[in-house]
Amino acid sequence: MSEPHSEDNTSEPRLTQPPEPKLTLSPALETHEGLSVAELRDLWMILAPHERAEAFRLLPRPDAEDFFLELNARDHAELVLALPADQQRAWMRLLPPDDAADLTQAAPASERERLLGLLDEPTRKEVNALLAYAEDAAGGLMNPRFARVRPEATVDEAISYLRRQARERLETIYYVYVLDEQQRLRGVVSFRELFSAAPNRRMSEIMHSDVVTVRDDQDQEAVSHVFSQHGLAAIPVVDVLNRMKGIVTVDDIVEVVQEEATEDIQKVGGMEALDAPYMTISFSRMLRKRAGWLSALFIGEMLTATAMTYFEDEIAKAVVLALFVPLIISSGGNSGSQATTLVIRAMALEEVKLRDWWRVGRRELAAGVALGSILGTIGFCRIVLWQAITPTYGKHYLLVAMTVFGSLIGVVTFGTTAGSLLPFVLRRLGLDPASASAPFVATLVDVTGLVIYFSVASFILRGALL
Amino acid sequence: MSEPHSEDNTSEPRLTQPPEPKLTLSPALETHEGLSVAELRDLWMILAPHERAEAFRLLPRPDAEDFFLELNARDHAELVLALPADQQRAWMRLLPPDDAADLTQAAPASERERLLGLLDEPTRKEVNALLAYAEDAAGGLMNPRFARVRPEATVDEAISYLRRQARERLETIYYVYVLDEQQRLRGVVSFRELFSAAPNRRMSEIMHSDVVTVRDDQDQEAVSHVFSQHGLAAIPVVDVLNRMKGIVTVDDIVEVVQEEATEDIQKVGGMEALDAPYMTISFSRMLRKRAGWLSALFIGEMLTATAMTYFEDEIAKAVVLALFVPLIISSGGNSGSQATTLVIRAMALEEVKLRDWWRVGRRELAAGVALGSILGTIGFCRIVLWQAITPTYGKHYLLVAMTVFGSLIGVVTFGTTAGSLLPFVLRRLGLDPASASAPFVATLVDVTGLVIYFSVASFILRGALL
């Protein structure tokens, strides 16, 4: 391993003043005493790229190496590009091929060729092979360096062979993979099994031949389901001919799981997924991600104004009806939001599949009637009670209370059922079910809620108020 | 390892008919041909406990063992308790101590003592030690079996010692931990390093002494942050005196991450976290989890009816105002929902800390003004355009359009700012920020939205419509 940079870097010109001071920096950075690793980790999110590079270069070398290996692809790319050109090579070569590939993908297109040129020849070949895969496919996640042995090797031979392999190029050795001459995956032996097996037994005798694998073009979300289903530390990646290409380790999957959960949560909250940490995404990019959905929802919500126009005469005759409009439609929205969130999450965890739509819909219909009755009863009591204290709702208050009761059952039942089925519809259409966000369902339910409310009102109040 | 059950279980009385047939089962189960592992995995979620046990007992033994080890704690407990008493011991003993502890915790309190009694003496001691920890603390997650060596051992001694340890009781060997006589953690050597080191070097020479550890009483969410920060496959768990108690492996953390994300998504959707898969939770339990929040939101939302009552005269004079009520308040709710979701997720990923509230609030205030102006402009154009096509809004339509424009800026700005700050307030109060759900924020914003709308209206329309 080459030396990334010397601890004494007085020969390097230091920035005596950060050129674009966006924020008040910690006093340590300003006085050039340097931050500790813990301090740097803590301040990382709020430092500008050149400040990060500055603080990073002041770290003692072993700390800097540990810190560097912890970073994600985006930070890797930004940091390496912010370092002086003569230091970039050493840091690029510190990375295993899968991380080097991710760094390259996260860097601006114009820099990629140059960054790849910094690698040594065999690693560059490995990285180029990885770059051929989509970033979110198993092939884009995998590490091409894994422990491999031949079926006819004995346990003792395998252990001493692995000791040589480990010295050169292994990253992780949880499992030893048994490959034939065509590099086809024949079996797997866990390290624990290899270690505890009798020294003279052959790999073909102790290996498991029913190996859990993923295909190199499989989506990362599907890969993460294979991990949570089998609880393995690493899964081999094979191509269509069962030739082994690399391994995906479970620590890569933690990041995938976090990423997918973040995307889902942001969609449930009613926006495009940001694809970047909140504190570092630029204001204008964040605004675009949010304004799109918000405008679409707004335009959808305009239908409520249209619907209300139809009921303008009813409102003019019975202003009391207008008072409960926000209460009624928000109850539909809230219950729909619960139902859609439950189904979206259950789908993401594969607890619920497309074919379950009927069972889910039936269950949510029942839940909607139950929840609607609860809210309807509370609403009914509220109106009767209020009227007893201060007469607010006129002499027909009982009819108004019944209207609210009936509408709530209808609106909540509709909201719950529609909210639970919308993710199925989206998935059936090949769209992301998580787009059936709480605000999307609320908007859908608002218009219908108004129609239900005014229909119930005109049925119950006809002859009395209307 | 004892034999869990023989493949030929004709001596066992079989259920010829499931006693409580809730669902139509697959024909294979009904005809007692047995399911394959893949089929069982696929149908697992929709099978009742006795059906699961039945199908499980028909699996060939190696498949059954693999399948059993993949299950989560809840399913472990349910399955073991559904098996005949004479088979329970063998399956309990198949589990490593951390999984046995989780199973015990997931079982009904009345069964726990008996289940523990099925374990062998040393494992029972380990399990009892684990049960002393809270389920969601590092101590409750850890495996007490890890690879340990003395600082003075040589590499060759360590490898042959580990080969003996592996035979008896090791689960995973990603790292070798160097402990002194008092069981205090002195250093760590990765397996790769151990394998590639010169045979005669001592552990104390090759070990890293700055070990990343977690405390046994640390919360699992904090542990998952340590994992994603350092990208390690396993982290040692130590007590207050730095004595090593066990290891947490990254595959346990994948489950933690999924669990925490599910809780957050469900809270964002406006309900209590279910704590159980959607398809298996009982209808009444699910209803309770949802009805509580829904009723609380409903009672909060009743304030809108109260607020509307204050503006009853305005509505009676200008019914046109009522038409835009749903549009205005839902825009506040949607923008607040976006902001709160972003901040909740950024907090969960530790991208945003409590002290950042001012920077986040300022940013969201700016975003709110921008988003409000966009929606306001769309709303303004919509009213003017509609009026040109069919005169709907009377001769003062321009004033109405200006009211809507101004209100939207106010409501969206308020919604965005309040939505972004609410998670900070909740965290400051020691509550879960994820409770600042989209519906919660929407309810909060609805009342304020009405007040803003009618205030703007009475300012702009005074003398004209009001």
mmCIF file of C-alpha atoms in Angstrom, chain B residues 123-266:
data_model
loop_
_atom_site.group_PDB
_atom_site.id
_atom_site.type_symbol
_atom_site.label_atom_id
_atom_site.label_comp_id
_atom_site.label_asym_id
_atom_site.label_seq_id
_atom_site.Cartn_x
_atom_site.Cartn_y
_atom_site.Cartn_z
ATOM 1 C CA THR B 123 -26.607 -22.169 26.603
ATOM 2 C CA ARG B 124 -29.353 -21.509 29.151
ATOM 3 C CA LYS B 125 -26.871 -19.455 31.178
ATOM 4 C CA GLU B 126 -25.922 -17.442 28.085
ATOM 5 C CA VAL B 127 -29.556 -16.908 27.159
ATOM 6 C CA ASN B 128 -30.458 -15.802 30.681
ATOM 7 C CA ALA B 129 -27.612 -13.265 30.583
ATOM 8 C CA LEU B 130 -28.957 -11.927 27.266
ATOM 9 C CA LEU B 131 -32.521 -11.737 28.587
ATOM 10 C CA ALA B 132 -31.325 -9.304 31.262
ATOM 11 C CA TYR B 133 -30.861 -6.719 28.507
ATOM 12 C CA ALA B 134 -33.622 -4.641 26.945
ATOM 13 C CA GLU B 135 -34.709 -6.132 23.610
ATOM 14 C CA ASP B 136 -33.748 -3.005 21.685
ATOM 15 C CA ALA B 137 -30.373 -2.463 23.386
ATOM 16 C CA ALA B 138 -27.036 -3.616 21.957
ATOM 17 C CA GLY B 139 -26.932 -6.289 24.685
ATOM 18 C CA GLY B 140 -30.250 -7.661 23.451
ATOM 19 C CA LEU B 141 -28.952 -7.911 19.877
ATOM 20 C CA MET B 142 -25.543 -9.392 20.527
ATOM 21 C CA ASN B 143 -24.223 -12.906 20.135
ATOM 22 C CA PRO B 144 -22.142 -13.916 23.171
ATOM 23 C CA ARG B 145 -20.042 -16.338 21.106
ATOM 24 C CA PHE B 146 -17.109 -14.683 19.412
ATOM 25 C CA ALA B 147 -13.533 -15.535 18.468
ATOM 26 C CA ARG B 148 -11.163 -14.537 21.283
ATOM 27 C CA VAL B 149 -7.400 -14.862 21.717
ATOM 28 C CA ARG B 150 -4.781 -13.657 24.186
ATOM 29 C CA PRO B 151 -2.456 -10.771 23.265
ATOM 30 C CA GLU B 152 0.649 -12.983 23.593
ATOM 31 C CA ALA B 153 -0.556 -15.678 21.157
ATOM 32 C CA THR B 154 1.255 -15.951 17.821
ATOM 33 C CA VAL B 155 -0.583 -15.902 14.502
ATOM 34 C CA ASP B 156 -0.098 -19.649 14.034
ATOM 35 C CA GLU B 157 -1.263 -20.385 17.581
ATOM 36 C CA ALA B 158 -4.282 -18.151 17.092
ATOM 37 C CA ILE B 159 -5.278 -19.872 13.841
ATOM 38 C CA SER B 160 -5.081 -23.371 15.270
ATOM 39 C CA TYR B 161 -6.841 -22.267 18.469
ATOM 40 C CA LEU B 162 -9.619 -20.753 16.363
ATOM 41 C CA ARG B 163 -9.967 -23.981 14.420
ATOM 42 C CA ARG B 164 -10.761 -25.714 17.741
ATOM 43 C CA GLN B 165 -13.114 -22.914 18.840
ATOM 44 C CA ALA B 166 -14.926 -22.997 15.495
ATOM 45 C CA ARG B 167 -15.728 -26.671 15.932
ATOM 46 C CA GLU B 168 -17.482 -26.026 19.230
ATOM 47 C CA ARG B 169 -19.306 -22.777 19.442
ATOM 48 C CA LEU B 170 -18.467 -19.997 17.022
ATOM 49 C CA GLU B 171 -21.172 -18.510 14.850
ATOM 50 C CA THR B 172 -19.338 -15.996 12.757
ATOM 51 C CA ILE B 173 -15.669 -15.222 12.474
ATOM 52 C CA TYR B 174 -15.116 -11.939 10.697
ATOM 53 C CA TYR B 175 -12.810 -10.587 13.386
ATOM 54 C CA VAL B 176 -10.688 -12.048 16.146
ATOM 55 C CA TYR B 177 -10.834 -10.138 19.427
ATOM 56 C CA VAL B 178 -7.827 -9.845 21.703
ATOM 57 C CA LEU B 179 -8.856 -9.946 25.394
ATOM 58 C CA ASP B 180 -6.731 -9.732 28.524
ATOM 59 C CA GLU B 181 -7.190 -11.872 31.676
ATOM 60 C CA GLN B 182 -10.011 -9.635 32.935
ATOM 61 C CA GLN B 183 -11.853 -10.124 29.615
ATOM 62 C CA ARG B 184 -11.196 -6.487 28.747
ATOM 63 C CA LEU B 185 -11.048 -5.767 25.036
ATOM 64 C CA ARG B 186 -7.485 -4.835 24.065
ATOM 65 C CA GLY B 187 -7.580 -5.017 20.290
ATOM 66 C CA VAL B 188 -8.995 -6.536 17.139
ATOM 67 C CA VAL B 189 -7.538 -8.362 14.136
ATOM 68 C CA SER B 190 -9.574 -8.934 11.015
ATOM 69 C CA PHE B 191 -9.584 -12.442 9.658
ATOM 70 C CA ARG B 192 -7.969 -11.235 6.524
ATOM 71 C CA GLU B 193 -5.129 -9.676 8.525
ATOM 72 C CA LEU B 194 -4.719 -12.778 10.666
ATOM 73 C CA PHE B 195 -4.524 -14.902 7.555
ATOM 74 C CA SER B 196 -2.042 -12.726 5.758
ATOM 75 C CA ALA B 197 0.264 -12.029 8.754
ATOM 76 C CA ALA B 198 3.616 -13.734 9.245
ATOM 77 C CA PRO B 199 3.039 -16.924 11.320
ATOM 78 C CA ASN B 200 5.311 -15.933 14.219
ATOM 79 C CA ARG B 201 4.097 -12.432 14.962
ATOM 80 C CA ARG B 202 2.157 -11.902 18.184
ATOM 81 C CA MET B 203 -1.436 -10.729 18.328
ATOM 82 C CA SER B 204 -0.390 -7.706 20.377
ATOM 83 C CA GLU B 205 1.855 -6.657 17.475
ATOM 84 C CA ILE B 206 -0.658 -6.970 14.667
ATOM 85 C CA MET B 207 -3.859 -5.934 16.465
ATOM 86 C CA HIS B 208 -5.589 -2.550 16.105
ATOM 87 C CA SER B 209 -6.002 -1.115 19.570
ATOM 88 C CA ASP B 210 -8.407 1.723 18.667
ATOM 89 C CA VAL B 211 -11.442 -0.556 18.432
ATOM 90 C CA VAL B 212 -14.882 0.747 17.495
ATOM 91 C CA THR B 213 -17.212 -0.604 20.216
ATOM 92 C CA VAL B 214 -20.763 -0.136 21.433
ATOM 93 C CA ARG B 215 -21.916 -0.234 25.035
ATOM 94 C CA ASP B 216 -24.230 -3.088 26.049
ATOM 95 C CA ASP B 217 -26.962 -0.641 27.115
ATOM 96 C CA GLN B 218 -26.821 1.445 23.915
ATOM 97 C CA ASP B 219 -30.035 1.706 21.876
ATOM 98 C CA GLN B 220 -30.255 -0.379 18.693
ATOM 99 C CA GLU B 221 -30.880 2.654 16.528
ATOM 100 C CA ALA B 222 -27.615 4.208 17.792
ATOM 101 C CA VAL B 223 -25.869 0.886 17.100
ATOM 102 C CA SER B 224 -27.139 0.940 13.515
ATOM 103 C CA HIS B 225 -25.639 4.427 13.081
ATOM 104 C CA VAL B 226 -22.257 3.136 14.264
ATOM 105 C CA PHE B 227 -22.519 0.411 11.626
ATOM 106 C CA SER B 228 -23.382 2.732 8.772
ATOM 107 C CA GLN B 229 -20.679 5.169 9.860
ATOM 108 C CA HIS B 230 -17.893 2.587 9.955
ATOM 109 C CA GLY B 231 -19.010 -0.052 7.463
ATOM 110 C CA LEU B 232 -17.909 -2.949 9.691
ATOM 111 C CA ALA B 233 -19.204 -6.533 9.500
ATOM 112 C CA ALA B 234 -19.338 -6.916 13.299
ATOM 113 C CA ILE B 235 -18.916 -4.608 16.270
ATOM 114 C CA PRO B 236 -17.896 -5.772 19.774
ATOM 115 C CA VAL B 237 -20.239 -5.014 22.673
ATOM 116 C CA VAL B 238 -18.533 -4.015 25.936
ATOM 117 C CA ASP B 239 -19.779 -3.149 29.407
ATOM 118 C CA VAL B 240 -18.912 -0.036 31.409
ATOM 119 C CA LEU B 241 -15.528 -1.562 32.405
ATOM 120 C CA ASN B 242 -14.657 -2.333 28.745
ATOM 121 C CA ARG B 243 -15.146 -6.069 29.317
ATOM 122 C CA MET B 244 -16.270 -7.692 26.103
ATOM 123 C CA LYS B 245 -19.734 -9.282 26.241
ATOM 124 C CA GLY B 246 -20.441 -10.270 22.654
ATOM 125 C CA ILE B 247 -20.637 -9.091 19.076
ATOM 126 C CA VAL B 248 -23.397 -7.523 17.028
ATOM 127 C CA THR B 249 -23.177 -8.561 13.381
ATOM 128 C CA VAL B 250 -24.300 -6.454 10.462
ATOM 129 C CA ASP B 251 -26.987 -8.940 9.391
ATOM 130 C CA ASP B 252 -28.811 -8.310 12.685
ATOM 131 C CA ILE B 253 -28.590 -4.626 11.867
ATOM 132 C CA VAL B 254 -30.351 -5.020 8.519
ATOM 133 C CA GLU B 255 -33.405 -6.159 10.477
ATOM 134 C CA VAL B 256 -33.051 -3.242 12.886
ATOM 135 C CA VAL B 257 -32.815 -0.774 10.012
ATOM 136 C CA GLN B 258 -35.911 -2.258 8.346
ATOM 137 C CA GLU B 259 -37.815 -2.222 11.632
ATOM 138 C CA GLU B 260 -36.934 1.396 12.397
ATOM 139 C CA ALA B 261 -37.804 2.464 8.834
ATOM 140 C CA THR B 262 -41.157 0.677 9.069
ATOM 141 C CA GLU B 263 -41.928 2.397 12.372
ATOM 142 C CA ASP B 264 -41.012 5.775 10.914
ATOM 143 C CA ILE B 265 -43.022 5.260 7.728
ATOM 144 C CA GLN B 266 -46.079 4.163 9.685
#
